[in-house]
Amino acid sequence: GWSTPQPGAGAGWPAPQQPQPWAGQGYPVPQQGYPGGGWPAPQSGAGGGWSAPQQAYPIGGPQPGGPGQLPPPWQPPAARRAKRIPDDEPFVARPSLRKRGLALGGLTLMIGLLLACPLGLAASSDGPGILLAIPLIMVVFALFVGLQLWLVSSGGPALAVGPTGLWIKTRPTRGQAIWLPWEAIDRIYRRRWGLEKMLCVAARDPRAERDLGAFTALDAGMQRGFFGTGFTATLNFADRSEKEIMDAVLRHSAGRCRVG
């Protein structure tokens, strides 16, 4: 049956007392009635009632590496620079002085023949003294060709390809070079300008072409206007054929960058 109200109980109706079948059997007796009536306030820590919810993260937000922290974005390895492309890579392409000399020599001869015709007509009317301009012009072009050949020959290899990346020049006529891992390369493509056919390498991060020096920045700016990037290597004036160079790039890149 229901028990009678006890004096001194909390405000409101007293809590009904239920039979306690577990009394005397080792079970704790549940406490009934709460001061002031109503539901009890949640208690934190040890003690009766429900414990307060625990914070998922400490004050100040999630800590680095915590369960709610996103992983940092992937960063490609830093590029390396050198005064000369090393020769220890599996595939190395060097400039061919014979191919370039034949091309520049033929261009100089053609320009000389084109100038000889109008100068010959002028000499027939003004005298043979004007014909002295032909050897002077040929000497100027010969000096220009010799300078180009010397710059190319003193710059070392034009390209070196390996399983982890490639070495490529940052200046077309000097030996200064940069090493780019395959993961840091966005695209490798071919472009032609005049007699020159170039292998062009575009980095994912445009900052790779910065801080290379004032003269290098000037050369790289001109190359970007012609080829779209400052990292280029010759294809038709190298000691390896174009097919060999492209096959080596495709084989070692293994699909980690676009090649076309």
mmCIF file of C-alpha atoms in Angstrom:
data_model
loop_
_atom_site.group_PDB
_atom_site.id
_atom_site.type_symbol
_atom_site.label_atom_id
_atom_site.label_comp_id
_atom_site.label_asym_id
_atom_site.label_seq_id
_atom_site.Cartn_x
_atom_site.Cartn_y
_atom_site.Cartn_z
ATOM 1 C CA GLY A 1 0.000 0.000 0.000
ATOM 2 C CA TRP A 2 0.936 3.652 -0.113
ATOM 3 C CA SER A 3 2.713 5.113 2.885
ATOM 4 C CA THR A 4 1.489 8.133 4.726
ATOM 5 C CA PRO A 5 3.189 11.499 4.211
ATOM 6 C CA GLN A 6 6.211 11.989 6.390
ATOM 7 C CA PRO A 7 6.749 15.285 8.180
ATOM 8 C CA GLY A 8 9.790 17.293 7.008
ATOM 9 C CA ALA A 9 9.578 16.035 3.434
ATOM 10 C CA GLY A 10 10.318 18.353 0.488
ATOM 11 C CA ALA A 11 7.821 20.783 -0.909
ATOM 12 C CA GLY A 12 4.958 19.415 -2.932
ATOM 13 C CA TRP A 13 3.481 15.955 -2.802
ATOM 14 C CA PRO A 14 5.620 13.379 -1.138
ATOM 15 C CA ALA A 15 7.079 10.740 -3.406
ATOM 16 C CA PRO A 16 5.166 7.479 -3.163
ATOM 17 C CA GLN A 17 6.954 4.676 -1.451
ATOM 18 C CA GLN A 18 7.053 1.408 -3.377
ATOM 19 C CA PRO A 19 7.622 -1.953 -1.869
ATOM 20 C CA GLN A 20 11.329 -2.716 -1.742
ATOM 21 C CA PRO A 21 11.799 -6.333 -2.628
ATOM 22 C CA TRP A 22 15.541 -5.923 -2.775
ATOM 23 C CA ALA A 23 15.895 -4.699 0.800
ATOM 24 C CA GLY A 24 18.100 -7.029 2.772
ATOM 25 C CA GLN A 25 19.459 -8.736 -0.352
ATOM 26 C CA GLY A 26 22.648 -6.651 -0.803
ATOM 27 C CA TYR A 27 21.245 -4.091 -3.257
ATOM 28 C CA PRO A 28 21.490 -0.410 -2.425
ATOM 29 C CA VAL A 29 18.255 1.235 -1.591
ATOM 30 C CA PRO A 30 17.383 3.942 -4.142
ATOM 31 C CA GLN A 31 16.994 7.388 -2.704
ATOM 32 C CA GLN A 32 13.637 9.010 -3.384
ATOM 33 C CA GLY A 33 12.540 12.589 -3.143
ATOM 34 C CA TYR A 34 14.630 15.605 -3.965
ATOM 35 C CA PRO A 35 14.770 18.817 -2.024
ATOM 36 C CA GLY A 36 12.657 21.462 -3.631
ATOM 37 C CA GLY A 37 10.885 18.970 -5.906
ATOM 38 C CA GLY A 38 11.348 18.591 -9.629
ATOM 39 C CA TRP A 39 14.194 16.849 -11.448
ATOM 40 C CA PRO A 40 17.665 16.859 -9.957
ATOM 41 C CA ALA A 41 20.377 19.042 -11.550
ATOM 42 C CA PRO A 42 22.995 17.013 -13.421
ATOM 43 C CA GLN A 43 26.089 16.470 -11.322
ATOM 44 C CA SER A 44 29.603 16.557 -12.774
ATOM 45 C CA GLY A 45 32.283 14.181 -11.681
ATOM 46 C CA ALA A 46 31.769 11.299 -9.319
ATOM 47 C CA GLY A 47 28.540 11.070 -7.347
ATOM 48 C CA GLY A 48 24.887 10.421 -7.905
ATOM 49 C CA GLY A 49 22.917 11.427 -10.991
ATOM 50 C CA TRP A 50 24.115 11.838 -14.530
ATOM 51 C CA SER A 51 27.593 13.183 -15.086
ATOM 52 C CA ALA A 52 28.112 16.366 -17.102
ATOM 53 C CA PRO A 53 29.029 15.831 -20.761
ATOM 54 C CA GLN A 54 32.741 15.928 -21.392
ATOM 55 C CA GLN A 55 34.170 18.428 -23.865
ATOM 56 C CA ALA A 56 35.467 16.893 -27.087
ATOM 57 C CA TYR A 57 38.409 19.290 -27.230
ATOM 58 C CA PRO A 58 40.175 21.397 -24.616
ATOM 59 C CA ILE A 59 39.598 25.101 -24.349
ATOM 60 C CA GLY A 60 40.986 26.887 -27.378
ATOM 61 C CA GLY A 61 39.845 24.449 -30.082
ATOM 62 C CA PRO A 62 41.204 21.160 -31.378
ATOM 63 C CA GLN A 63 44.887 20.565 -30.945
ATOM 64 C CA PRO A 64 47.133 19.846 -33.985
ATOM 65 C CA GLY A 65 46.933 16.225 -34.920
ATOM 66 C CA GLY A 66 43.724 15.695 -32.928
ATOM 67 C CA PRO A 67 40.699 13.724 -34.100
ATOM 68 C CA GLY A 68 38.998 16.824 -35.539
ATOM 69 C CA GLN A 69 42.102 18.225 -37.279
ATOM 70 C CA LEU A 70 42.325 17.929 -41.071
ATOM 71 C CA PRO A 71 45.635 16.650 -42.431
ATOM 72 C CA PRO A 72 47.927 19.382 -43.795
ATOM 73 C CA PRO A 73 47.913 19.855 -47.589
ATOM 74 C CA TRP A 74 50.485 17.896 -49.551
ATOM 75 C CA GLN A 75 53.654 19.833 -50.266
ATOM 76 C CA PRO A 76 56.015 18.768 -53.075
ATOM 77 C CA PRO A 77 59.675 18.321 -52.211
ATOM 78 C CA ALA A 78 61.788 21.449 -52.447
ATOM 79 C CA ALA A 79 63.628 22.037 -55.704
ATOM 80 C CA ARG A 80 67.424 21.849 -55.822
ATOM 81 C CA ARG A 81 69.679 24.078 -57.869
ATOM 82 C CA ALA A 82 73.128 23.584 -59.319
ATOM 83 C CA LYS A 83 75.630 25.390 -61.513
ATOM 84 C CA ARG A 84 75.718 22.443 -63.885
ATOM 85 C CA ILE A 85 73.478 19.454 -64.596
ATOM 86 C CA PRO A 86 75.095 16.346 -63.063
ATOM 87 C CA ASP A 87 75.970 13.345 -65.215
ATOM 88 C CA ASP A 88 74.908 10.647 -62.731
ATOM 89 C CA GLU A 89 71.277 10.291 -63.888
ATOM 90 C CA PRO A 90 70.187 7.245 -65.942
ATOM 91 C CA PHE A 91 69.443 9.370 -69.025
ATOM 92 C CA VAL A 92 71.480 12.467 -69.976
ATOM 93 C CA ALA A 93 71.068 14.570 -73.147
ATOM 94 C CA ARG A 94 73.898 16.915 -74.156
ATOM 95 C CA PRO A 95 73.972 19.681 -76.772
ATOM 96 C CA SER A 96 75.272 18.614 -80.170
ATOM 97 C CA LEU A 97 77.794 21.148 -81.493
ATOM 98 C CA ARG A 98 77.819 19.433 -84.890
ATOM 99 C CA LYS A 99 74.055 19.825 -85.419
ATOM 100 C CA ARG A 100 73.980 23.393 -84.169
ATOM 101 C CA GLY A 101 77.102 24.373 -86.102
ATOM 102 C CA LEU A 102 75.675 23.023 -89.352
ATOM 103 C CA ALA A 103 72.375 24.836 -88.784
ATOM 104 C CA LEU A 104 73.957 28.178 -87.877
ATOM 105 C CA GLY A 105 76.559 27.867 -90.636
ATOM 106 C CA GLY A 106 73.874 27.201 -93.229
ATOM 107 C CA LEU A 107 71.841 30.160 -91.946
ATOM 108 C CA THR A 108 74.886 32.430 -92.186
ATOM 109 C CA LEU A 109 75.635 31.273 -95.739
ATOM 110 C CA MET A 110 72.041 31.870 -96.821
ATOM 111 C CA ILE A 111 72.060 35.384 -95.369
ATOM 112 C CA GLY A 112 75.365 36.094 -97.143
ATOM 113 C CA LEU A 113 73.963 34.950 -100.488
ATOM 114 C CA LEU A 114 70.870 37.088 -100.027
ATOM 115 C CA LEU A 115 73.013 40.135 -99.338
ATOM 116 C CA ALA A 116 75.396 39.406 -102.207
ATOM 117 C CA CYS A 117 72.739 39.907 -104.885
ATOM 118 C CA PRO A 118 71.755 43.521 -104.048
ATOM 119 C CA LEU A 119 75.353 44.405 -103.213
ATOM 120 C CA GLY A 120 76.485 43.058 -106.592
ATOM 121 C CA LEU A 121 73.934 45.205 -108.368
ATOM 122 C CA ALA A 122 75.062 48.235 -106.381
ATOM 123 C CA ALA A 123 78.712 47.524 -107.189
ATOM 124 C CA SER A 124 78.008 47.507 -110.903
ATOM 125 C CA SER A 125 76.865 51.118 -110.714
ATOM 126 C CA ASP A 126 78.741 52.613 -107.753
ATOM 127 C CA GLY A 127 82.014 50.720 -107.984
ATOM 128 C CA PRO A 128 83.508 47.529 -106.530
ATOM 129 C CA GLY A 129 84.296 49.125 -103.149
ATOM 130 C CA ILE A 130 80.865 48.306 -101.818
ATOM 131 C CA LEU A 131 81.632 44.597 -102.155
ATOM 132 C CA LEU A 132 83.875 44.879 -99.095
ATOM 133 C CA ALA A 133 80.709 44.955 -97.000
ATOM 134 C CA ILE A 134 80.079 41.262 -97.758
ATOM 135 C CA PRO A 135 83.126 39.864 -95.895
ATOM 136 C CA LEU A 136 82.511 42.259 -93.002
ATOM 137 C CA ILE A 137 78.948 41.009 -92.636
ATOM 138 C CA MET A 138 80.136 37.405 -92.863
ATOM 139 C CA VAL A 139 82.714 38.023 -90.127
ATOM 140 C CA VAL A 140 80.034 39.474 -87.837
ATOM 141 C CA PHE A 141 77.798 36.440 -88.335
ATOM 142 C CA ALA A 142 80.735 34.091 -87.841
ATOM 143 C CA LEU A 143 81.538 35.722 -84.511
ATOM 144 C CA PHE A 144 77.902 35.426 -83.486
ATOM 145 C CA VAL A 145 77.841 31.722 -84.411
ATOM 146 C CA GLY A 146 81.095 31.087 -82.553
ATOM 147 C CA LEU A 147 79.776 32.806 -79.434
ATOM 148 C CA GLN A 148 76.617 30.724 -79.487
ATOM 149 C CA LEU A 149 78.567 27.494 -79.889
ATOM 150 C CA TRP A 150 80.918 28.407 -77.047
ATOM 151 C CA LEU A 151 78.038 29.256 -74.688
ATOM 152 C CA VAL A 152 76.253 26.008 -75.499
ATOM 153 C CA SER A 153 79.363 23.830 -75.162
ATOM 154 C CA SER A 154 80.399 25.374 -71.816
ATOM 155 C CA GLY A 155 76.980 24.912 -70.213
ATOM 156 C CA GLY A 156 77.153 21.145 -69.774
ATOM 157 C CA PRO A 157 74.220 18.746 -70.376
ATOM 158 C CA ALA A 158 70.878 20.101 -71.497
ATOM 159 C CA LEU A 159 68.672 17.553 -69.678
ATOM 160 C CA ALA A 160 69.027 14.696 -67.190
ATOM 161 C CA VAL A 161 66.142 12.341 -66.360
ATOM 162 C CA GLY A 162 65.866 9.860 -63.492
ATOM 163 C CA PRO A 163 63.237 7.848 -61.614
ATOM 164 C CA THR A 164 62.636 10.593 -59.015
ATOM 165 C CA GLY A 165 62.723 13.713 -61.212
ATOM 166 C CA LEU A 166 64.677 15.610 -63.832
ATOM 167 C CA TRP A 167 67.373 18.236 -64.153
ATOM 168 C CA ILE A 168 66.742 21.058 -66.617
ATOM 169 C CA LYS A 169 68.466 24.345 -67.367
ATOM 170 C CA THR A 170 67.083 27.621 -66.085
ATOM 171 C CA ARG A 171 69.042 29.577 -68.730
ATOM 172 C CA PRO A 172 69.276 28.361 -72.329
ATOM 173 C CA THR A 173 72.938 29.268 -72.895
ATOM 174 C CA ARG A 174 74.432 28.738 -69.430
ATOM 175 C CA GLY A 175 74.817 25.765 -67.144
ATOM 176 C CA GLN A 176 72.611 26.922 -64.274
ATOM 177 C CA ALA A 177 70.029 24.183 -63.652
ATOM 178 C CA ILE A 178 67.215 23.142 -61.339
ATOM 179 C CA TRP A 179 66.055 19.713 -60.188
ATOM 180 C CA LEU A 180 62.301 19.109 -60.144
ATOM 181 C CA PRO A 181 60.661 15.948 -58.752
ATOM 182 C CA TRP A 182 57.975 14.411 -60.932
ATOM 183 C CA GLU A 183 55.316 15.282 -58.345
ATOM 184 C CA ALA A 184 56.238 18.983 -58.660
ATOM 185 C CA ILE A 185 55.808 19.018 -62.471
ATOM 186 C CA ASP A 186 52.431 19.889 -63.925
ATOM 187 C CA ARG A 187 53.068 19.297 -67.621
ATOM 188 C CA ILE A 188 55.823 18.487 -70.123
ATOM 189 C CA TYR A 189 55.197 19.490 -73.736
ATOM 190 C CA ARG A 190 56.965 20.448 -76.990
ATOM 191 C CA ARG A 191 57.168 23.820 -78.729
ATOM 192 C CA ARG A 192 58.948 25.094 -81.846
ATOM 193 C CA TRP A 193 60.398 28.557 -82.409
ATOM 194 C CA GLY A 194 62.281 29.117 -85.663
ATOM 195 C CA LEU A 195 64.875 26.369 -86.073
ATOM 196 C CA GLU A 196 64.668 25.333 -82.436
ATOM 197 C CA LYS A 197 62.374 22.626 -81.096
ATOM 198 C CA MET A 198 62.199 22.647 -77.313
ATOM 199 C CA LEU A 199 61.104 20.370 -74.498
ATOM 200 C CA CYS A 200 59.165 22.593 -72.081
ATOM 201 C CA VAL A 201 58.642 21.779 -68.391
ATOM 202 C CA ALA A 202 55.898 23.626 -66.467
ATOM 203 C CA ALA A 203 56.112 23.388 -62.666
ATOM 204 C CA ARG A 204 52.992 23.083 -60.495
ATOM 205 C CA ASP A 205 54.189 25.923 -58.277
ATOM 206 C CA PRO A 206 55.137 29.047 -60.267
ATOM 207 C CA ARG A 207 57.386 30.079 -57.379
ATOM 208 C CA ALA A 208 59.923 27.534 -58.627
ATOM 209 C CA GLU A 209 61.014 30.070 -61.266
ATOM 210 C CA ARG A 210 61.704 32.797 -58.712
ATOM 211 C CA ASP A 211 64.897 33.778 -56.917
ATOM 212 C CA LEU A 212 67.136 32.470 -59.704
ATOM 213 C CA GLY A 213 69.058 35.685 -60.268
ATOM 214 C CA ALA A 214 68.543 38.853 -62.296
ATOM 215 C CA PHE A 215 70.005 37.543 -65.578
ATOM 216 C CA THR A 216 68.149 34.260 -65.205
ATOM 217 C CA ALA A 217 64.898 36.146 -64.609
ATOM 218 C CA LEU A 218 65.495 38.079 -67.836
ATOM 219 C CA ASP A 219 66.155 34.912 -69.848
ATOM 220 C CA ALA A 220 63.253 33.088 -68.215
ATOM 221 C CA GLY A 221 60.909 35.978 -68.988
ATOM 222 C CA MET A 222 61.811 35.828 -72.678
ATOM 223 C CA GLN A 223 61.373 32.058 -72.727
ATOM 224 C CA ARG A 224 57.967 32.293 -71.066
ATOM 225 C CA GLY A 225 56.895 34.618 -73.855
ATOM 226 C CA PHE A 226 57.956 32.099 -76.507
ATOM 227 C CA PHE A 227 57.361 28.717 -74.846
ATOM 228 C CA GLY A 228 55.118 29.380 -71.824
ATOM 229 C CA THR A 229 57.756 28.382 -69.244
ATOM 230 C CA GLY A 230 61.312 29.240 -68.272
ATOM 231 C CA PHE A 231 62.473 25.594 -68.091
ATOM 232 C CA THR A 232 63.374 24.321 -71.577
ATOM 233 C CA ALA A 233 65.771 21.873 -73.227
ATOM 234 C CA THR A 234 66.597 21.440 -76.900
ATOM 235 C CA LEU A 235 65.190 18.458 -78.758
ATOM 236 C CA ASN A 236 66.583 18.783 -82.283
ATOM 237 C CA PHE A 237 70.097 20.047 -81.355
ATOM 238 C CA ALA A 238 70.901 17.371 -78.756
ATOM 239 C CA ASP A 239 73.143 14.309 -79.022
ATOM 240 C CA ARG A 240 70.032 12.165 -78.493
ATOM 241 C CA SER A 241 67.130 12.005 -80.895
ATOM 242 C CA GLU A 242 63.756 13.510 -80.052
ATOM 243 C CA LYS A 243 62.206 10.047 -79.811
ATOM 244 C CA GLU A 244 64.830 8.886 -77.309
ATOM 245 C CA ILE A 245 64.292 11.942 -75.119
ATOM 246 C CA MET A 246 60.499 11.642 -75.093
ATOM 247 C CA ASP A 247 60.651 7.884 -74.444
ATOM 248 C CA ALA A 248 62.946 8.471 -71.450
ATOM 249 C CA VAL A 249 60.619 11.141 -70.043
ATOM 250 C CA LEU A 250 57.565 8.904 -70.421
ATOM 251 C CA ARG A 251 59.308 5.907 -68.896
ATOM 252 C CA HIS A 252 60.725 7.632 -65.826
ATOM 253 C CA SER A 253 57.738 9.900 -65.109
ATOM 254 C CA ALA A 254 55.461 6.826 -64.905
ATOM 255 C CA GLY A 255 52.274 8.885 -65.193
ATOM 256 C CA ARG A 256 53.077 11.268 -62.324
ATOM 257 C CA CYS A 257 52.774 14.292 -64.637
ATOM 258 C CA ARG A 258 51.231 15.072 -68.002
ATOM 259 C CA VAL A 259 53.485 14.466 -70.997
ATOM 260 C CA GLY A 260 52.433 15.528 -74.473
#
